[in-house]
Short mmCIF file of C-alpha atoms and ligand atoms in Angstrom, two decimals:
data_model
loop_
_atom_site.label_atom_id
_atom_site.label_comp_id
_atom_site.label_asym_id
_atom_site.label_seq_id
_atom_site.Cartn_x
_atom_site.Cartn_y
_atom_site.Cartn_z
CA MET A 10 63.21 -93.29 25.10
CA SER A 11 66.66 -94.70 25.85
CA LEU A 12 68.24 -94.23 29.20
CA SER A 13 71.38 -92.68 27.78
CA PHE A 14 69.20 -89.92 26.24
CA ASN A 15 67.78 -89.30 29.76
CA VAL A 16 71.22 -89.21 31.17
CA SER A 17 72.39 -86.64 28.63
CA VAL A 18 69.15 -84.68 29.41
CA GLU A 19 69.98 -84.81 33.01
CA LEU A 20 73.50 -83.66 32.35
CA LYS A 21 72.24 -80.82 30.16
CA TYR A 22 69.53 -79.56 32.55
CA GLY A 23 70.86 -80.43 35.85
CA LEU A 24 69.66 -82.83 38.57
CA LYS A 25 67.18 -80.32 39.88
CA SER A 26 64.63 -81.19 37.24
CA LEU A 27 65.15 -84.99 37.49
CA SER A 28 61.64 -86.02 38.39
CA PHE A 29 60.24 -83.55 35.94
CA ILE A 30 62.31 -85.12 33.16
CA LYS A 31 61.33 -88.69 34.41
CA LYS A 32 57.76 -87.70 33.97
CA VAL A 33 58.25 -86.46 30.41
CA PHE A 34 60.64 -89.12 29.11
CA TRP A 35 59.88 -92.33 31.08
CA TYR A 36 56.20 -92.08 31.90
CA ASN A 37 55.24 -89.83 28.99
CA LEU A 38 53.04 -87.97 31.36
CA LEU A 39 52.84 -84.30 31.81
CA ASN A 40 50.03 -82.35 33.30
CA TYR A 41 49.47 -78.68 32.32
CA LEU A 42 47.23 -75.95 33.35
CA ILE A 43 46.85 -72.62 31.50
CA LYS A 44 45.05 -69.83 33.18
CA THR A 45 44.15 -66.92 30.91
CA LEU A 46 43.34 -63.47 32.15
CA GLY A 47 42.33 -60.39 29.91
CA CYS A 48 40.91 -60.13 26.46
CA GLN A 49 40.32 -62.47 23.41
CA VAL A 50 43.83 -61.77 22.18
CA ASN A 51 45.15 -63.60 25.11
CA VAL A 52 42.51 -66.25 24.87
CA CYS A 53 43.62 -66.85 21.29
CA ASP A 54 47.22 -67.17 22.27
CA SER A 55 46.35 -69.57 25.06
CA ASP A 56 44.38 -71.74 22.69
CA LYS A 57 47.31 -72.10 20.41
CA LEU A 58 49.56 -73.00 23.37
CA ASP A 59 46.88 -75.52 24.46
CA SER A 60 46.96 -77.14 21.04
CA ALA A 61 50.67 -77.34 21.24
CA PHE A 62 50.56 -79.08 24.59
CA SER A 63 47.95 -81.53 23.49
CA ALA A 64 49.84 -82.21 20.29
CA CYS A 65 52.68 -83.40 22.51
CA GLY A 66 50.44 -85.73 24.37
CA ALA A 67 50.41 -83.59 27.60
CA CYS A 68 47.30 -83.78 29.70
CA LYS A 69 45.19 -80.80 30.65
CA VAL A 70 44.22 -80.54 34.38
CA ASP A 71 41.92 -78.29 36.16
CA SER A 72 43.72 -77.73 39.44
CA LEU A 73 47.06 -76.21 40.13
CA LEU A 74 47.67 -79.10 42.67
CA ASP A 75 47.80 -81.53 39.76
CA ALA A 76 49.91 -79.36 37.36
CA ASP A 77 53.50 -80.07 36.35
CA VAL A 78 53.47 -76.89 34.23
CA PHE A 79 51.45 -73.85 35.11
CA VAL A 80 51.14 -71.04 32.52
CA LEU A 81 49.63 -67.71 33.60
CA ASN A 82 48.69 -65.46 30.48
CA THR A 83 48.26 -62.01 31.94
CA CYS A 84 46.51 -58.80 31.41
CA SER A 85 47.67 -55.29 32.26
CA VAL A 86 44.82 -53.12 31.05
CA ARG A 87 43.70 -52.01 34.54
CA MET A 88 45.57 -52.08 37.84
CA GLN A 89 43.00 -54.61 39.15
CA SER A 90 43.78 -56.94 36.14
CA GLU A 91 47.50 -56.83 37.10
CA GLN A 92 46.65 -57.55 40.77
CA LYS A 93 44.97 -60.72 39.73
CA THR A 94 48.35 -61.89 38.30
CA PHE A 95 50.13 -61.08 41.52
CA SER A 96 47.53 -62.93 43.64
CA TYR A 97 47.82 -66.02 41.41
CA LEU A 98 51.58 -65.91 41.64
CA GLY A 99 51.34 -65.59 45.42
CA ARG A 100 49.37 -68.85 45.60
CA VAL A 101 51.81 -70.52 43.25
CA GLU A 102 54.72 -69.38 45.45
CA GLU A 103 53.21 -71.44 48.35
CA LEU A 104 52.45 -74.49 46.21
CA LYS A 105 55.92 -74.62 44.73
CA GLN A 106 57.31 -75.10 48.23
CA GLN A 107 55.52 -78.53 48.24
CA ASN A 108 56.17 -79.35 44.65
CA LEU A 109 59.59 -78.01 43.73
CA ASP A 110 59.41 -79.61 40.23
CA MET A 111 56.47 -77.62 39.00
CA LYS A 112 57.43 -75.27 36.22
CA VAL A 113 55.76 -71.83 36.21
CA VAL A 114 55.58 -69.61 33.15
CA VAL A 115 54.24 -65.97 33.05
CA MET A 116 53.31 -64.73 29.63
CA GLY A 117 51.14 -61.93 28.13
CA CYS A 118 50.84 -58.32 28.86
CA VAL A 119 52.06 -58.08 32.48
CA ALA A 120 55.05 -60.24 31.53
CA GLU A 121 55.63 -57.76 28.63
CA ARG A 122 55.41 -54.75 30.94
CA LEU A 123 57.37 -55.92 33.90
CA GLY A 124 59.68 -58.61 32.29
CA TYR A 125 62.38 -59.94 34.54
CA ASP A 126 61.14 -58.02 37.60
CA ILE A 127 58.42 -60.60 37.92
CA LYS A 128 61.13 -63.32 38.38
CA LYS A 129 62.72 -61.15 40.97
CA ARG A 130 59.61 -60.77 42.90
CA PHE A 131 58.26 -64.38 42.55
CA LYS A 132 61.00 -66.86 42.99
CA SER A 133 58.76 -69.73 41.80
CA VAL A 134 58.59 -68.36 38.29
CA ASP A 135 60.83 -70.22 35.87
CA LEU A 136 60.16 -68.28 32.66
CA VAL A 137 58.74 -64.82 31.75
CA ILE A 138 57.89 -64.25 28.09
CA GLY A 139 56.35 -61.17 26.42
CA THR A 140 53.94 -60.64 23.69
CA LYS A 141 56.12 -60.02 20.66
CA ASP A 142 55.91 -63.39 18.93
CA VAL A 143 53.43 -66.02 20.04
CA ASP A 144 55.10 -68.93 18.10
CA ASP A 145 58.42 -68.05 19.65
CA SER A 146 56.86 -67.97 23.18
CA ILE A 147 55.29 -71.38 22.61
CA SER A 148 58.65 -72.82 21.46
CA LYS A 149 60.37 -71.43 24.59
CA ILE A 150 57.67 -73.01 26.79
CA MET A 151 57.99 -76.32 25.00
CA ASP A 152 61.76 -76.21 25.55
CA LEU A 153 61.28 -75.62 29.18
CA CYS A 154 59.14 -78.71 29.36
CA TYR A 155 61.51 -80.82 27.21
CA LEU A 156 58.69 -81.15 24.72
CA LYS A 157 59.12 -81.07 20.84
CA VAL A 158 56.39 -79.89 18.62
CA SER A 159 56.28 -78.60 15.02
CA LEU A 160 54.35 -75.36 15.21
CA LYS A 161 53.52 -75.72 11.56
CA LYS A 162 51.47 -78.86 12.36
CA ILE A 163 49.45 -77.15 15.03
CA ILE A 164 46.16 -76.11 13.77
CA PRO A 165 46.10 -72.45 14.46
CA ASN A 166 43.67 -70.90 16.81
CA VAL A 167 41.26 -73.91 16.87
CA SER A 168 39.71 -73.33 20.28
CA PRO A 169 39.84 -76.66 22.28
CA ARG A 170 36.86 -75.19 24.19
CA SER A 171 34.44 -75.30 21.21
CA GLN A 172 34.83 -76.99 17.87
CA ILE A 173 32.07 -74.79 16.39
CA VAL A 174 33.23 -71.30 17.11
CA SER A 175 36.79 -70.34 16.19
CA HIS A 176 38.73 -67.08 16.90
CA ILE A 177 41.22 -65.98 14.20
CA THR A 178 43.54 -63.12 15.04
CA ILE A 179 43.90 -60.89 12.01
CA MET A 180 46.14 -58.19 13.44
CA LYS A 181 48.19 -57.26 16.48
CA GLY A 182 49.05 -54.16 18.39
CA CYS A 183 47.32 -50.76 18.19
CA ASN A 184 48.35 -47.33 17.18
CA ASN A 185 45.49 -45.33 18.52
CA TYR A 186 47.11 -44.28 21.83
CA CYS A 187 43.92 -43.46 23.66
CA SER A 188 45.31 -41.58 26.50
CA TYR A 189 44.23 -44.03 29.31
CA CYS A 190 45.17 -47.19 27.54
CA ILE A 191 48.28 -49.43 28.04
CA VAL A 192 47.59 -51.76 25.06
CA PRO A 193 49.83 -49.96 22.64
CA PHE A 194 52.76 -50.21 25.12
CA VAL A 195 52.34 -53.96 25.85
CA ARG A 196 51.22 -55.15 22.39
CA GLY A 197 53.19 -52.88 20.19
CA VAL A 198 52.34 -51.05 17.00
CA GLU A 199 49.52 -52.11 14.82
CA LYS A 200 50.28 -54.82 12.18
CA SER A 201 47.73 -56.45 10.02
CA PHE A 202 48.53 -60.07 9.20
CA ASP A 203 49.10 -61.39 5.68
CA TYR A 204 45.70 -61.73 3.83
CA ASN A 205 46.56 -65.23 2.39
CA THR A 206 47.60 -66.45 5.87
CA VAL A 207 44.34 -65.31 7.28
CA ILE A 208 42.22 -66.79 4.69
CA ASN A 209 44.20 -70.17 4.95
CA GLU A 210 43.74 -70.28 8.70
CA CYS A 211 40.08 -69.62 8.36
CA SER A 212 39.70 -72.31 5.71
CA LEU A 213 41.60 -74.71 7.87
CA VAL A 214 39.40 -74.24 11.04
CA VAL A 215 36.34 -74.68 8.87
CA LYS A 216 37.72 -77.84 7.44
CA ASN A 217 38.17 -78.94 11.05
CA GLY A 218 34.63 -78.37 11.96
CA ALA A 219 34.20 -74.65 12.82
CA ARG A 220 30.93 -73.11 11.63
CA GLU A 221 31.52 -69.61 12.96
CA ILE A 222 34.63 -67.52 12.91
CA ILE A 223 35.21 -64.52 15.08
CA LEU A 224 37.93 -62.22 13.55
CA LEU A 225 40.01 -60.60 16.31
CA GLY A 226 42.11 -57.48 16.72
CA GLN A 227 42.22 -54.42 18.91
CA ASN A 228 40.79 -52.49 16.02
CA VAL A 229 39.75 -54.73 13.20
CA SER A 230 38.08 -52.02 11.17
CA SER A 231 41.44 -50.48 10.38
CA TYR A 232 42.85 -53.87 8.97
CA LYS A 233 44.94 -53.26 5.85
CA HIS A 234 47.14 -55.75 4.03
CA ARG A 235 48.44 -54.54 0.74
CA ASN A 236 45.20 -53.37 -1.00
CA VAL A 237 42.87 -55.57 1.16
CA ASP A 238 40.87 -53.67 3.80
CA PHE A 239 38.56 -55.12 6.45
CA SER A 240 35.43 -54.98 4.29
CA LEU A 241 37.23 -56.99 1.50
CA LEU A 242 38.66 -59.41 4.01
CA LEU A 243 35.14 -60.12 5.42
CA LYS A 244 33.72 -60.70 1.98
CA SER A 245 36.55 -63.11 1.18
CA VAL A 246 36.21 -65.02 4.42
CA ALA A 247 32.46 -65.31 3.66
CA LEU A 248 33.25 -67.32 0.47
CA ILE A 249 34.57 -70.16 2.49
CA LYS A 250 32.26 -73.13 1.91
CA ASN A 251 30.55 -74.58 5.05
CA LEU A 252 31.32 -71.51 7.13
CA LYS A 253 27.97 -70.19 8.40
CA ARG A 254 28.72 -67.13 10.39
CA ILE A 255 31.34 -64.44 10.88
CA ARG A 256 31.68 -61.97 13.84
CA PHE A 257 34.43 -59.54 14.48
CA THR A 258 35.68 -57.52 17.43
CA THR A 259 36.71 -54.78 18.35
CA ASN A 260 35.97 -51.61 16.37
CA HIS A 261 37.05 -48.05 16.77
CA PRO A 262 34.21 -45.74 15.84
CA LYS A 263 36.57 -43.56 13.72
CA ASP A 264 37.35 -46.45 11.37
CA LEU A 265 33.92 -48.05 10.94
CA ASN A 266 33.12 -46.79 7.43
CA ASP A 267 30.24 -47.03 5.00
CA ASP A 268 31.78 -49.98 3.10
CA LEU A 269 31.78 -52.05 6.24
CA ILE A 270 28.31 -50.99 7.18
CA ASN A 271 27.27 -52.19 3.67
CA VAL A 272 28.89 -55.57 4.12
CA ILE A 273 27.18 -56.09 7.48
CA ALA A 274 23.92 -55.15 5.80
CA THR A 275 24.15 -57.24 2.69
CA ASN A 276 26.48 -60.21 3.35
CA PRO A 277 24.28 -63.10 4.81
CA LYS A 278 27.14 -64.65 6.77
CA THR A 279 28.12 -61.42 8.67
CA CYS A 280 26.25 -61.30 11.86
CA PRO A 281 24.33 -58.15 12.84
CA HIS A 282 26.34 -57.54 16.00
CA VAL A 283 28.83 -54.62 16.47
CA HIS A 284 30.87 -53.98 19.61
CA LEU A 285 31.51 -50.17 19.30
CA PRO A 286 33.32 -48.72 22.42
CA MET A 287 31.91 -45.29 23.10
CA GLN A 288 33.91 -44.72 26.47
CA SER A 289 32.16 -41.45 27.26
CA ALA A 290 29.53 -39.12 25.86
CA SER A 291 31.14 -35.88 27.03
CA ASN A 292 33.13 -34.23 24.17
CA LYS A 293 35.56 -32.65 26.64
CA ILE A 294 36.40 -36.13 28.09
CA LEU A 295 36.44 -37.86 24.58
CA GLN A 296 39.06 -35.21 23.51
CA SER A 297 41.09 -35.72 26.72
CA MET A 298 40.88 -39.54 26.06
CA ASN A 299 42.30 -38.83 22.59
CA ARG A 300 39.33 -40.81 21.00
CA ARG A 301 39.25 -38.61 17.89
CA TYR A 302 35.47 -38.39 17.52
CA THR A 303 32.66 -36.47 19.17
CA TYR A 304 29.52 -37.78 20.64
CA GLU A 305 27.56 -36.37 17.79
CA TYR A 306 29.72 -38.36 15.34
CA TYR A 307 29.22 -41.51 17.45
CA LEU A 308 25.52 -41.04 17.60
CA ALA A 309 25.22 -40.48 13.84
CA LEU A 310 27.23 -43.70 13.32
CA ILE A 311 24.80 -45.70 15.45
CA GLU A 312 21.84 -44.23 13.58
CA LYS A 313 23.50 -45.18 10.18
CA LEU A 314 24.10 -48.72 11.50
CA ARG A 315 20.45 -49.01 12.66
CA VAL A 316 19.00 -47.73 9.43
CA ALA A 317 21.24 -50.04 7.25
CA VAL A 318 20.88 -53.13 9.54
CA PRO A 319 17.61 -52.88 11.43
CA ASP A 320 18.13 -56.08 13.66
CA ILE A 321 21.66 -55.04 14.66
CA GLU A 322 22.73 -55.37 18.33
CA ILE A 323 25.16 -52.76 19.46
CA THR A 324 27.25 -53.22 22.52
CA THR A 325 29.86 -50.84 24.08
CA ASP A 326 32.57 -50.08 26.57
CA ILE A 327 32.44 -47.12 29.01
CA ILE A 328 35.05 -45.74 31.35
CA VAL A 329 33.75 -43.79 34.41
CA GLY A 330 35.84 -41.39 36.60
CA PHE A 331 38.44 -40.43 33.86
CA PRO A 332 40.54 -37.48 35.11
CA GLY A 333 38.40 -34.29 35.08
CA GLU A 334 35.10 -36.11 34.58
CA THR A 335 32.51 -33.90 36.38
CA ASP A 336 28.94 -34.74 37.42
CA GLU A 337 27.90 -33.02 34.25
CA ASP A 338 30.19 -35.16 32.05
CA PHE A 339 28.97 -38.24 33.70
CA GLU A 340 25.29 -37.21 33.23
CA CYS A 341 26.10 -36.84 29.47
CA THR A 342 27.25 -40.50 29.45
CA LEU A 343 24.33 -41.69 31.47
CA SER A 344 21.80 -39.86 29.10
CA ALA A 345 23.57 -41.41 26.11
CA VAL A 346 23.19 -44.93 27.56
CA LYS A 347 19.44 -44.27 28.11
CA ALA A 348 19.08 -42.82 24.62
CA ILE A 349 21.07 -45.30 22.64
CA ARG A 350 19.86 -48.37 24.57
CA PHE A 351 22.91 -50.67 24.02
CA SER A 352 22.15 -54.38 23.97
CA GLY A 353 24.92 -54.75 26.52
CA LEU A 354 27.89 -52.93 27.88
CA TYR A 355 31.05 -53.24 29.89
CA VAL A 356 31.62 -50.32 32.24
CA PHE A 357 35.03 -49.79 33.86
CA LYS A 358 36.37 -47.57 36.64
CA TYR A 359 39.29 -45.41 35.32
CA SER A 360 42.52 -46.87 36.41
CA PRO A 361 45.75 -44.89 35.86
CA ARG A 362 48.33 -46.97 33.80
CA PRO A 363 52.06 -46.23 33.67
CA ASN A 364 53.31 -44.70 30.45
CA THR A 365 49.99 -43.58 29.22
CA ARG A 366 49.30 -39.86 28.77
CA ALA A 367 46.44 -39.95 31.21
CA PHE A 368 48.89 -41.16 33.87
CA GLU A 369 50.28 -37.62 34.00
CA MET A 370 46.82 -36.21 34.59
CA SER A 371 45.41 -35.81 38.18
CA ASP A 372 43.27 -38.90 39.04
CA ASN A 373 40.84 -36.59 40.76
CA VAL A 374 37.55 -38.59 40.87
CA SER A 375 37.45 -40.38 44.19
CA THR A 376 37.17 -44.09 44.40
CA ILE A 377 33.77 -43.76 46.01
CA GLU A 378 32.54 -41.58 43.26
CA LYS A 379 33.83 -43.94 40.62
CA LYS A 380 32.06 -46.85 42.33
CA ARG A 381 28.84 -44.77 42.42
CA ARG A 382 29.00 -43.93 38.73
CA HIS A 383 29.92 -47.46 37.81
CA ALA A 384 26.88 -48.78 39.71
CA ILE A 385 24.50 -46.28 38.10
CA ILE A 386 25.53 -47.12 34.55
CA LEU A 387 25.51 -50.90 35.28
CA LYS A 388 22.01 -50.72 36.73
CA GLU A 389 20.68 -48.65 33.82
CA SER A 390 22.34 -51.08 31.34
CA ASN A 391 20.99 -54.23 32.94
CA LYS A 392 17.54 -52.66 32.99
CA ILE A 393 17.59 -51.87 29.25
CA SER A 394 19.23 -55.25 28.41
CA ALA A 395 16.44 -57.05 30.17
CA GLU A 396 13.80 -55.08 28.42
CA ILE A 397 15.27 -55.76 25.13
CA ALA A 398 15.55 -59.46 25.91
CA LEU A 399 11.89 -59.58 27.20
CA LYS A 400 10.68 -58.09 23.96
CA MET A 401 12.17 -61.16 22.21
CA VAL A 402 9.86 -63.63 24.10
CA GLY A 403 7.43 -65.21 21.63
CA SER A 404 9.62 -64.37 18.61
CA ASN A 405 11.18 -66.96 16.33
CA CYS A 406 14.89 -66.83 15.46
CA GLN A 407 17.74 -68.66 13.82
CA VAL A 408 20.42 -70.02 16.22
CA LEU A 409 23.66 -71.81 15.68
CA VAL A 410 24.17 -74.72 18.39
CA GLU A 411 27.60 -74.07 19.70
CA LYS A 412 27.98 -76.32 22.78
CA ILE A 413 26.33 -79.46 24.33
CA TRP A 414 26.36 -79.55 28.06
CA ASN A 415 25.12 -82.43 30.26
CA ASN A 416 21.47 -81.86 29.83
CA PHE A 417 21.12 -78.77 27.67
CA MET A 418 22.44 -77.06 24.55
CA GLU A 419 23.90 -73.65 24.21
CA ALA A 420 23.12 -71.79 20.93
CA ARG A 421 23.50 -68.18 19.72
CA THR A 422 21.25 -65.85 17.72
CA ARG A 423 22.58 -64.04 14.70
CA ASN A 424 22.87 -60.89 16.73
CA GLY A 425 24.85 -62.49 19.49
CA ARG A 426 22.44 -63.57 22.21
CA LYS A 427 22.83 -66.77 24.00
CA VAL A 428 19.77 -69.11 23.91
CA PHE A 429 19.59 -72.28 25.98
CA LEU A 430 17.75 -75.23 24.61
CA LYS A 431 16.72 -78.83 25.64
CA ILE A 432 19.40 -81.25 24.51
CA ASN A 433 19.38 -83.02 21.04
CA LYS A 434 22.95 -83.94 19.92
CA GLU A 435 21.77 -84.10 16.29
CA TYR A 436 21.60 -80.21 16.27
CA PHE A 437 25.24 -79.78 17.41
CA GLY A 438 26.91 -77.29 14.86
CA LYS A 439 23.71 -76.63 12.98
CA ILE A 440 21.53 -73.69 12.42
CA ILE A 441 18.10 -74.24 13.60
CA ASN A 442 14.90 -72.29 14.24
CA VAL A 443 13.77 -71.76 17.73
CA VAL A 444 10.99 -69.84 19.62
CA ILE A 445 12.11 -67.80 22.62
CA LYS A 446 10.08 -68.88 25.67
CA GLU A 447 11.74 -66.97 28.51
CA ALA A 448 14.27 -64.13 28.99
CA LYS A 449 16.86 -63.23 31.50
CA VAL A 450 19.44 -60.34 31.33
CA ASN A 451 22.18 -62.27 29.61
CA SER A 452 20.34 -65.33 28.28
CA LEU A 453 17.23 -66.64 26.57
CA PHE A 454 15.52 -69.95 26.83
CA GLY A 455 13.85 -71.51 23.90
CA ASP A 456 12.28 -74.45 22.18
CA VAL A 457 13.23 -75.96 18.76
CA ILE A 458 10.56 -75.38 16.03
CA GLY A 459 9.81 -78.32 13.79
N1 SAH B 11 40.91 -52.01 21.54
C1 SAH B 11 39.66 -52.06 22.22
C2 SAH B 11 39.82 -51.92 23.71
C3 SAH B 11 40.74 -52.83 24.46
S1 SAH B 11 40.70 -52.61 26.22
C4 SAH B 11 38.91 -50.86 21.84
O1 SAH B 11 39.45 -49.80 21.63
O2 SAH B 11 37.71 -51.06 21.62
C5 SAH B 11 38.90 -52.79 26.59
C6 SAH B 11 38.39 -51.74 27.31
O3 SAH B 11 38.98 -51.52 28.60
C7 SAH B 11 38.42 -50.33 26.64
O4 SAH B 11 37.49 -50.15 25.66
C8 SAH B 11 38.24 -49.43 27.80
O5 SAH B 11 36.85 -49.22 28.00
C9 SAH B 11 38.76 -50.20 29.01
N2 SAH B 11 40.00 -49.58 29.49
C10 SAH B 11 41.25 -49.51 28.78
N3 SAH B 11 42.06 -48.92 29.59
C11 SAH B 11 41.44 -48.57 30.77
C12 SAH B 11 41.91 -47.90 32.00
N4 SAH B 11 43.19 -47.47 32.02
N5 SAH B 11 41.08 -47.80 32.93
C13 SAH B 11 39.78 -48.24 32.79
N6 SAH B 11 39.41 -48.87 31.73
C14 SAH B 11 40.21 -49.02 30.66
FE1 SF4 B 12 43.56 -49.04 23.69
FE2 SF4 B 12 42.39 -47.18 22.21
FE3 SF4 B 12 43.86 -49.04 21.12
FE4 SF4 B 12 41.60 -49.74 22.01
S1 SF4 B 12 41.96 -48.26 20.33
S2 SF4 B 12 43.46 -50.79 22.36
S3 SF4 B 12 41.39 -48.36 23.90
S4 SF4 B 12 44.58 -47.48 22.55
FE1 F3S B 13 44.65 -56.97 28.65
FE2 F3S B 13 46.66 -57.25 27.01
FE3 F3S B 13 44.22 -57.65 26.10
S1 F3S B 13 46.45 -55.68 28.42
S2 F3S B 13 42.96 -56.32 27.49
S3 F3S B 13 45.30 -58.85 27.67
S4 F3S B 13 45.91 -56.84 24.91
#
């Protein structure tokens, strides 16, 4: 890089960034750190940004102290998620006093919601970018860092964390407007991505080593591009040579139809695992949440899935303490958890979010009561999950070896359970048979057969 170029860069960007510019142009050295909060949608965007930085030769670091650029990808779904963003930015504010050159970027859902207000509150922040267009956001971040990258050359969505499992976003936004949920406001209206683009991305990641693809969206079962619906998309992805497994998340119960159940039941690459958020089992609360199904409908759907796919594992999300949730409503949900026996669940304490319809309702379940209900559901769920896992001890199953750690391997069963095995690098990325030797709530331990 010529000095004159540097001088023009200095003139263009001002002397304030001089040592940052030196790092990029003279020493070819730029350390970056991306911290991702929230759901898989954010994880996917961060993966793409990560690929862009590494394509420019920048170096990923683990500590804020070593970072020249810090990108915080944020989540707004609950008050607590937003507070995490603010506490990170508080720490960064102090660090920036010692390292004036550090660039700080806030992206994702809090950035979309609060926009420029974040910059007003945290002086250390250089750039705030929303969720509208991830490629445009990445370009802006690259510009801030004086880096140049052709986004077309970036392999989309290849997770730098694992070569074997790759997440592919198939749609953005959500139109469901569940009354508690901020997602439609921070991620916009639902839009399914072009079918050919999705298939090309999937083929590309498989060519680059992926053996499992997880199709992502807030509500994948409502995917629709021209005349291709989600079932057809799944069948098309399954035709990709060398791809061994497909998963997808998340589903809205109202859109999970018979066609899709049939694909899960008959297509050998589609894994028997469905995340199907129930939220509540009280019809009064479901209606007030604008979920557009009853508990009876939900239960019938679970039964249909279990008849069609006997080895299916069903996981769910539950909210406790929604406005107006009485002891009786809560007992309905607890009984449903006991009756359905989910393989796993996430339980959340209701958190009022601005702009949502529930924000106008009285948040009348006390914090203590929300905590109590949360703990009861969690305890019950852990008990059930452990019982299901314990039953697997002694059984044989097929796993895909996803990761190699220092002295063990991490694999996953078709229905989504983690299995830890003794290390043998030959098995990386392969499907092998194992026998389950020991079970804990969230993981199994096994031995390779043969
Ligand atoms: N699109 C996904 C959900 C995304 S948000 C779906 O419908 O399945 C993930 C979970 O966060 C939701 O399923 C819900 O259980 C929880 N959640 C969303 N908004 C919330 C709020 N305001 N308070 C508490 N939990 C909430
Ligand atoms: Fe939120 Fe409901 Fe959309 Fe899920 S389906 S993202 S809970 S509005
Ligand atoms: Fe959070 Fe945004 Fe996902 S609000 S849950 S990161 S879509």
